[in-house]
XYZ file of C-alpha atoms in Angstrom:
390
model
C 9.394 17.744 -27.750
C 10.865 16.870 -24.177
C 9.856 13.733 -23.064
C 10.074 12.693 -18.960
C 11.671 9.590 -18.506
C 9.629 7.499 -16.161
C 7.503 10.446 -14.956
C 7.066 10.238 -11.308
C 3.325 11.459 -11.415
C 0.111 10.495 -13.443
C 2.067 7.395 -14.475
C -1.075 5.751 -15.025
C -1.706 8.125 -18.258
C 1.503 10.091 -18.593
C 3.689 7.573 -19.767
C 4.241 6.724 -23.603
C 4.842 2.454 -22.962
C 1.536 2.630 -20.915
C -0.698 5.267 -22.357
C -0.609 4.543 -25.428
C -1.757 0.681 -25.506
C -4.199 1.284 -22.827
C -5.948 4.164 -23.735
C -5.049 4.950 -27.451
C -4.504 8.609 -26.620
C -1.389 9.574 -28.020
C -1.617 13.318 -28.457
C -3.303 13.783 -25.641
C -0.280 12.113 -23.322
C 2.485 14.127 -25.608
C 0.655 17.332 -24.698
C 0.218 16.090 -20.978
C 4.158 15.282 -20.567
C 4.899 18.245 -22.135
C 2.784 20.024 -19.908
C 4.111 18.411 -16.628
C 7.983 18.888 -17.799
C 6.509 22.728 -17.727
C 5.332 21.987 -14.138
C 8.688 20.399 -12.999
C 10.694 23.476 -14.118
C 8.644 25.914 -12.061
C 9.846 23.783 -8.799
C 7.177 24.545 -6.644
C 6.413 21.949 -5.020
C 3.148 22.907 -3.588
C 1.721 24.491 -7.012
C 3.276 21.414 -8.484
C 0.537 18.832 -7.133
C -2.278 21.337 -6.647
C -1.520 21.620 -10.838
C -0.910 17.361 -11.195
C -4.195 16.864 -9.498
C -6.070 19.386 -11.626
C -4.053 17.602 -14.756
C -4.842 14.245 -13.524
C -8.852 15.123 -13.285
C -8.999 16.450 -17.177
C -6.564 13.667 -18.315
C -9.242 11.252 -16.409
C -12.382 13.013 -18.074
C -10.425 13.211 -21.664
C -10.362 9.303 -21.357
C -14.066 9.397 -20.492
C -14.304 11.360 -23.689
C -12.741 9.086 -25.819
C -14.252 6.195 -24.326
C -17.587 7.656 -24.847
C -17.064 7.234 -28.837
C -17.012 3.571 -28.575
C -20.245 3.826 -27.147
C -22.126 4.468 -23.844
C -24.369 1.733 -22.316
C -26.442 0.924 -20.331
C -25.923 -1.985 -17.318
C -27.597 -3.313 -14.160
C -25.922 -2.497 -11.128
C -26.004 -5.917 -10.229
C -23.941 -6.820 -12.948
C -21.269 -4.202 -11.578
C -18.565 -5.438 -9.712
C -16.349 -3.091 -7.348
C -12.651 -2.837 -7.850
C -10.813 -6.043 -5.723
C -7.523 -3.556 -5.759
C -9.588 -0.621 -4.861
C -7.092 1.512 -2.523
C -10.328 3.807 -1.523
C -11.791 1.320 1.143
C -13.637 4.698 2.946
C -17.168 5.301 1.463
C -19.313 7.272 4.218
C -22.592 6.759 3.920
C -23.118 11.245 3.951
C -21.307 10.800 0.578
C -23.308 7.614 -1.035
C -25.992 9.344 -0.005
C -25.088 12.633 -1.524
C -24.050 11.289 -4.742
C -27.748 9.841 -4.749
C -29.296 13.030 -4.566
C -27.290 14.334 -7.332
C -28.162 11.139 -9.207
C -32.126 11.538 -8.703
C -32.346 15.078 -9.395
C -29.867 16.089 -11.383
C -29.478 12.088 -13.445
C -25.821 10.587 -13.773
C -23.531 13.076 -15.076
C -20.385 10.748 -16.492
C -20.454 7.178 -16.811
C -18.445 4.799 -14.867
C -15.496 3.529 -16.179
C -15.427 -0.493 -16.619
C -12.729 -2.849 -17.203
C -13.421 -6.365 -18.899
C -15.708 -8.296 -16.256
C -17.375 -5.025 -15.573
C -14.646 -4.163 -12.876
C -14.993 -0.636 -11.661
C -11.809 1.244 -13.084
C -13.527 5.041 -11.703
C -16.768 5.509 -10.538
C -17.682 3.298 -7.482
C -19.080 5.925 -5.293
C -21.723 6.486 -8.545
C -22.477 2.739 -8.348
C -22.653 2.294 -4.580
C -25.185 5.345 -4.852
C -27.315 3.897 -6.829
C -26.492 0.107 -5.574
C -27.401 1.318 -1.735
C -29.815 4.464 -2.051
C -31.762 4.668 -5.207
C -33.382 1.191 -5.346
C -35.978 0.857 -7.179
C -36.044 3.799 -8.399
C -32.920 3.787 -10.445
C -31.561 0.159 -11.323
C -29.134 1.175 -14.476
C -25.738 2.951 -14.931
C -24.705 4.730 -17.567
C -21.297 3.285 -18.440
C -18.087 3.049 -21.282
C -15.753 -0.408 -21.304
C -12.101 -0.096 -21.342
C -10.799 -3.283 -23.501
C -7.432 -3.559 -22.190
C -7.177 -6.532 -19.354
C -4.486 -5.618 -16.210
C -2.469 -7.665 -14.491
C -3.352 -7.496 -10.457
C -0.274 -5.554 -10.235
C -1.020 -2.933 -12.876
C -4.781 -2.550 -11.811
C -4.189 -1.960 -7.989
C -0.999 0.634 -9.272
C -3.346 2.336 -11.164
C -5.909 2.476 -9.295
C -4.018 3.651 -6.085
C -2.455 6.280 -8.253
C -6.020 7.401 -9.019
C -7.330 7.871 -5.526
C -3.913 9.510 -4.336
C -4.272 12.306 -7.247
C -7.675 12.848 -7.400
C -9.401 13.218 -3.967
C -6.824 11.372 -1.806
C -7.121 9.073 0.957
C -7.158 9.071 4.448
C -4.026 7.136 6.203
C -5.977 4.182 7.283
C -6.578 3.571 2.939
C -3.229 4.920 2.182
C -1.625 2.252 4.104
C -3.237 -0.901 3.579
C -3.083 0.209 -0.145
C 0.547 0.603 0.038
C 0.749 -2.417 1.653
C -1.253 -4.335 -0.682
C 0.976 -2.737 -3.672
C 4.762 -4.137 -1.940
C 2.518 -7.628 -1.794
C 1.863 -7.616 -5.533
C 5.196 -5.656 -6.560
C 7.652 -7.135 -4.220
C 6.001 -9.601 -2.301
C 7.110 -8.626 0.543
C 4.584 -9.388 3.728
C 3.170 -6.841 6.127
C 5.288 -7.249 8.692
C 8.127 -7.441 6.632
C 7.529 -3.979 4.928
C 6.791 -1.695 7.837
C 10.189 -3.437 9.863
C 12.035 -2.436 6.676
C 10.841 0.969 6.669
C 11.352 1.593 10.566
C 15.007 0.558 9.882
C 15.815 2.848 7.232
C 14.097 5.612 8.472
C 16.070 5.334 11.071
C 19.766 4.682 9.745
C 18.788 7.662 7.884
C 18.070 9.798 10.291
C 21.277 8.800 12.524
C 23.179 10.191 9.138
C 20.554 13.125 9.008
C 19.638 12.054 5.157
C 15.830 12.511 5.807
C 15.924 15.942 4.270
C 17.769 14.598 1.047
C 15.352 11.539 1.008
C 12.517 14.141 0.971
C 13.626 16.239 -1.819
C 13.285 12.873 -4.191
C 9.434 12.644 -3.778
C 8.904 15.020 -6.720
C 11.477 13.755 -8.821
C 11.196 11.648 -11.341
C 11.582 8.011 -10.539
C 14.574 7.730 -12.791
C 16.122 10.553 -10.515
C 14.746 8.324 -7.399
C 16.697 5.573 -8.350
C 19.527 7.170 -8.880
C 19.066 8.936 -5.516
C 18.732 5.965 -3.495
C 21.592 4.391 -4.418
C 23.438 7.435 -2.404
C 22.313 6.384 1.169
C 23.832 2.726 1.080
C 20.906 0.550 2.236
C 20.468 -2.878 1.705
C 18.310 -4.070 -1.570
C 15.175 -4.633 0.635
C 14.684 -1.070 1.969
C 15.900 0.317 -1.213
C 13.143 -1.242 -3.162
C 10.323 -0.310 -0.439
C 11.244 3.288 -0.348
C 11.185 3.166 -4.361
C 7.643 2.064 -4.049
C 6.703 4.463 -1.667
C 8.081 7.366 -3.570
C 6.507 6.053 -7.023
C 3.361 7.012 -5.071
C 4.353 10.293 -4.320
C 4.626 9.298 -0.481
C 7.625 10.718 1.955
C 8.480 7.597 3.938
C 9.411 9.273 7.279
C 5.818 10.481 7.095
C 4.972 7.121 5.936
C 6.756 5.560 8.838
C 5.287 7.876 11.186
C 1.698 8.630 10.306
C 1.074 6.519 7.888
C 1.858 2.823 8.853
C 1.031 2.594 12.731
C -2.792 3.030 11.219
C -2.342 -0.739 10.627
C -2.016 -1.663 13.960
C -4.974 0.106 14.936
C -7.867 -1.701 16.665
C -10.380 -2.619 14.462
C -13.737 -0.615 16.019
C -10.660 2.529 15.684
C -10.660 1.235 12.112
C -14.177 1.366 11.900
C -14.802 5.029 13.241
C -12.321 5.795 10.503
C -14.005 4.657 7.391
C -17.728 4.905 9.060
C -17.751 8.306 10.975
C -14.528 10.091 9.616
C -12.841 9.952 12.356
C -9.320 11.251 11.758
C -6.159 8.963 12.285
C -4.127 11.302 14.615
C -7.116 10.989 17.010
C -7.258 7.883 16.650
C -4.029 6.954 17.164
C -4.253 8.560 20.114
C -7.654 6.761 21.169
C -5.681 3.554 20.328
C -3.943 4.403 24.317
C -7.528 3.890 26.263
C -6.440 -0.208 26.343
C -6.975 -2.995 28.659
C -3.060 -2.350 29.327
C -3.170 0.864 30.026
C -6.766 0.680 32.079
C -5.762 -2.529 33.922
C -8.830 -3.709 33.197
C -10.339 -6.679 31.078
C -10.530 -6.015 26.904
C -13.977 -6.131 26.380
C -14.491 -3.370 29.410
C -11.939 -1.658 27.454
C -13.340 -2.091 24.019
C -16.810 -0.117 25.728
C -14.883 2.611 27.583
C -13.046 3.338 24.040
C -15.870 3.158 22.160
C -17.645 5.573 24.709
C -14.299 8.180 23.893
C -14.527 7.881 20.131
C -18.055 8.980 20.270
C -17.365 11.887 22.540
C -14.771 12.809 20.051
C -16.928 12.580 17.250
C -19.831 14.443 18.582
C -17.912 17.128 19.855
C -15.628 17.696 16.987
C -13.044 17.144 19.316
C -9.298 18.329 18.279
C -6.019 15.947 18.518
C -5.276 18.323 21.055
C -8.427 18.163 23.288
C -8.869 14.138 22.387
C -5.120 13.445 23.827
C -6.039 15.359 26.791
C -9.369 13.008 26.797
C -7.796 10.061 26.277
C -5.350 10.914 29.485
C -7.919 12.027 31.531
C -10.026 8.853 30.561
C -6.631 6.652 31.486
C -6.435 8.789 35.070
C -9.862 8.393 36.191
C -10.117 4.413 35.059
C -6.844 2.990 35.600
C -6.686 1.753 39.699
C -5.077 4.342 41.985
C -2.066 3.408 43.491
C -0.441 4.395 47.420
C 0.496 7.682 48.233
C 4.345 7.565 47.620
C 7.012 8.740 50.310
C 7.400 12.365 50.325
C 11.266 11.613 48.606
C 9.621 9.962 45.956
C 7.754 12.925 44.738
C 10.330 14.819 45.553
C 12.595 13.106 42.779
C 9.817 13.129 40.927
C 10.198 17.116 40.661
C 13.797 17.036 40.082
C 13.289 14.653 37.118
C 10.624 16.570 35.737
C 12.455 19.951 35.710
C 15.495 18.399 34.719
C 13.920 16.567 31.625
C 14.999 18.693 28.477
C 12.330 19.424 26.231
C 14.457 19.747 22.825
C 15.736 16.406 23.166
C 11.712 15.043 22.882
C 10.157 14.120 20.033
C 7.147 16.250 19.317
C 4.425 13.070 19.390
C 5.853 12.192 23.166
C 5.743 15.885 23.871
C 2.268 15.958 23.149
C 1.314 12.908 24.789
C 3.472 14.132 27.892
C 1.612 17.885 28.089
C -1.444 15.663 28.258
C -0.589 13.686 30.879
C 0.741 16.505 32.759
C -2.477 18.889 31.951
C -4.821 15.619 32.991
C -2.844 15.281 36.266
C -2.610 18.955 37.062
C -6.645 18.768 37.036
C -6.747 16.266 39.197
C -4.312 17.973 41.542
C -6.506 21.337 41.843
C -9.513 19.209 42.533
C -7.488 17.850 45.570
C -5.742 21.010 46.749
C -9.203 22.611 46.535
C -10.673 20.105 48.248
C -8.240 20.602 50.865
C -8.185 23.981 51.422
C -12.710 24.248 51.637
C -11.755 21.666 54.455
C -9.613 24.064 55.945
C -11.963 27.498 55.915
């Protein structure tokens, strides 16, 4: 039978070295490599992790299965204690409390997965349900104990890998768990990661490589290795872009999307994991500032907070919130003298001049919103103008 060497995906079950000692399910991880060496010869990318995720879920509740013959038990959910390395930081309260219906009516379907010390290995949206919603109703969980103890490193791997392939995780999670992984792995800092990252993206785009550095995200990480060696950067950003694709994760979308999440402010943050507010908006949001507003923090903490709700309650798009969060910036920030007549007149030249194609799309978009927010503003005036004229 074909084996993968160092499969790139469900590398928390997948692989012989780890499978094996952790779980004891040795046919079942034969079957599943064969099985994803099937997948990898199809080369369709976007079957390819639609069928890894659906692998990953039965691989997940075949472990359940197997645990389940060593016994299920009962255990307090005060005796529970939530994952420390748990990538999945967003727990809304609409899904705590849906899982708690389910729970009441319907009882616990699977038990949660524990790890020696009663760490949550998979199932802490069951235990926060019944931890946050069903007291004292229901006090118990229905439970099976893995007996193999993880280092930090291999528990947060694992579990990352686990929220990516399952139900994924929205940017903010994503990065601070990839973070959190190049801390344990490489122990490299924050800062020191995303710099990396910025600089190779960026070499690598100069040389046009991003396409080539793409194509190794579904390879295996044998083939990553050997693919990284091609585009000459320094050990550093070698080893960060290694972890990143071990996760599955393009870093120029990493660099992009992913990563400036981190530096958002923390009621942004907040509205993220709280309200599910998505990370392009925002990002976005992030621009209502007291730099921006020319106004003190706290006044600008209010008027942003004041945005993010209109965003939420109005299901807002990127596109409509950039245009809010321009319009917002116009009507707050002071207004300044009418410039000279030549000024504005340059100010035409420049702006028909300015070549779009040479614009990234992300200062495209936040340009069109400036220029849609100011065009409003000049119609209000013109109009005023011309009622004062008839």
């Amino acid at each position: 039978m074909t084996k993968l060497n160092n499969p790139s995906v469900l590398g928390m079950f997948a692989s012989a070295a780890d499978s094996q000692q952790i779980f004891g399910l040795e046919e079942r991880v034969e079957d599943l490599q064969a099985e994803i060496t099937r997948l990898k010869d199809e080369q369709a990318q976007g079957k390819l992790a639609e069928e890894e995720r659906t692998l990953l879920n039965q691989t997940i509740e075949d472990l359940r299965e197997h645990l389940k013959a060593s016994g299920i038990f009962k255990i307090h959910y005060s005796e529970v204690r939530p994952n420390p390395k748990q990538a999945r930081q967003t727990f809304t309260s609409d899904s705590i409390r849906s899982m708690a219906v389910s729970i009441r009516e319907e009882g616990q379907q699977q038990p949660i997965i524990l790890l020696p010390g009663n760490i949550i290995f998979d199932g802490e949206r069951r235990w926060r349900s019944v931890a946050e919603e069903l007291q004292p109703e229901i006090e118990t969980l229905d439970a099976v104990m893995l007996q193999k103890v993880l280092s930090e490193e291999e528990l947060h791997a694992r579990t990352l890998l686990t929220s990516l392939h399952r139900e994924g995780l929205n940017e903010l999670d994503l990065a601070e768990g990839l973070i959190q992984q190049a801390k344990l792995a490489l122990e490299f800092e924050q800062e020191e990661v995303v710099r990396a990252l910025r600089r190779a993206i960026a070499r690598l785009n100069a040389k046009k490589l991003l396409p080539q550095l793409t194509e190794l995200v579904i390879l295996t990480r044998k083939e990553q290795s050997e693919g990284i060696k091609e585009f000459n950067l320094d050990e550093i950003e070698q080893s960060i872009l290694l972890l990143l694709l071990r996760f599955q994760q393009n870093p120029a979308s990493v660099d992009a999307n992913v990563f400036p999440c981190l530096r958002l402010s923390e009621d942004l943050k907040i509205a993220i994991r709280q309200s599910g507010l998505g990370a392009n908006h925002a990002r976005s949001l992030q621009k209502i500032n007291s730099k921006n507003l020319k106004v003190e923090e706290t006044k600008a903490l209010k008027i942003r907070q004041d945005a993010t709700s209109q965003v939420l309650q109005e299901r807002l798009t990127v596109a409509q919130t950039r245009f809010l969060v321009a319009q917002t910036i116009a009507e707050h920030a002071p207004e300044t003298k009418p410039k000279p007549s030549h000024q504005i007149s340059s100010l035409i030249r420049d702006v028909s001049a300015t070549k779009v194609e040479d614009i990234q799309q992300e200062q495209l978009r936040d340009l069109l919103a400036v220029l849609e927010a100011k065009a409003k503003e000049i119609r209000k005036k013109v109009g005023l103008i011309l009622s004062c004229l008839t």
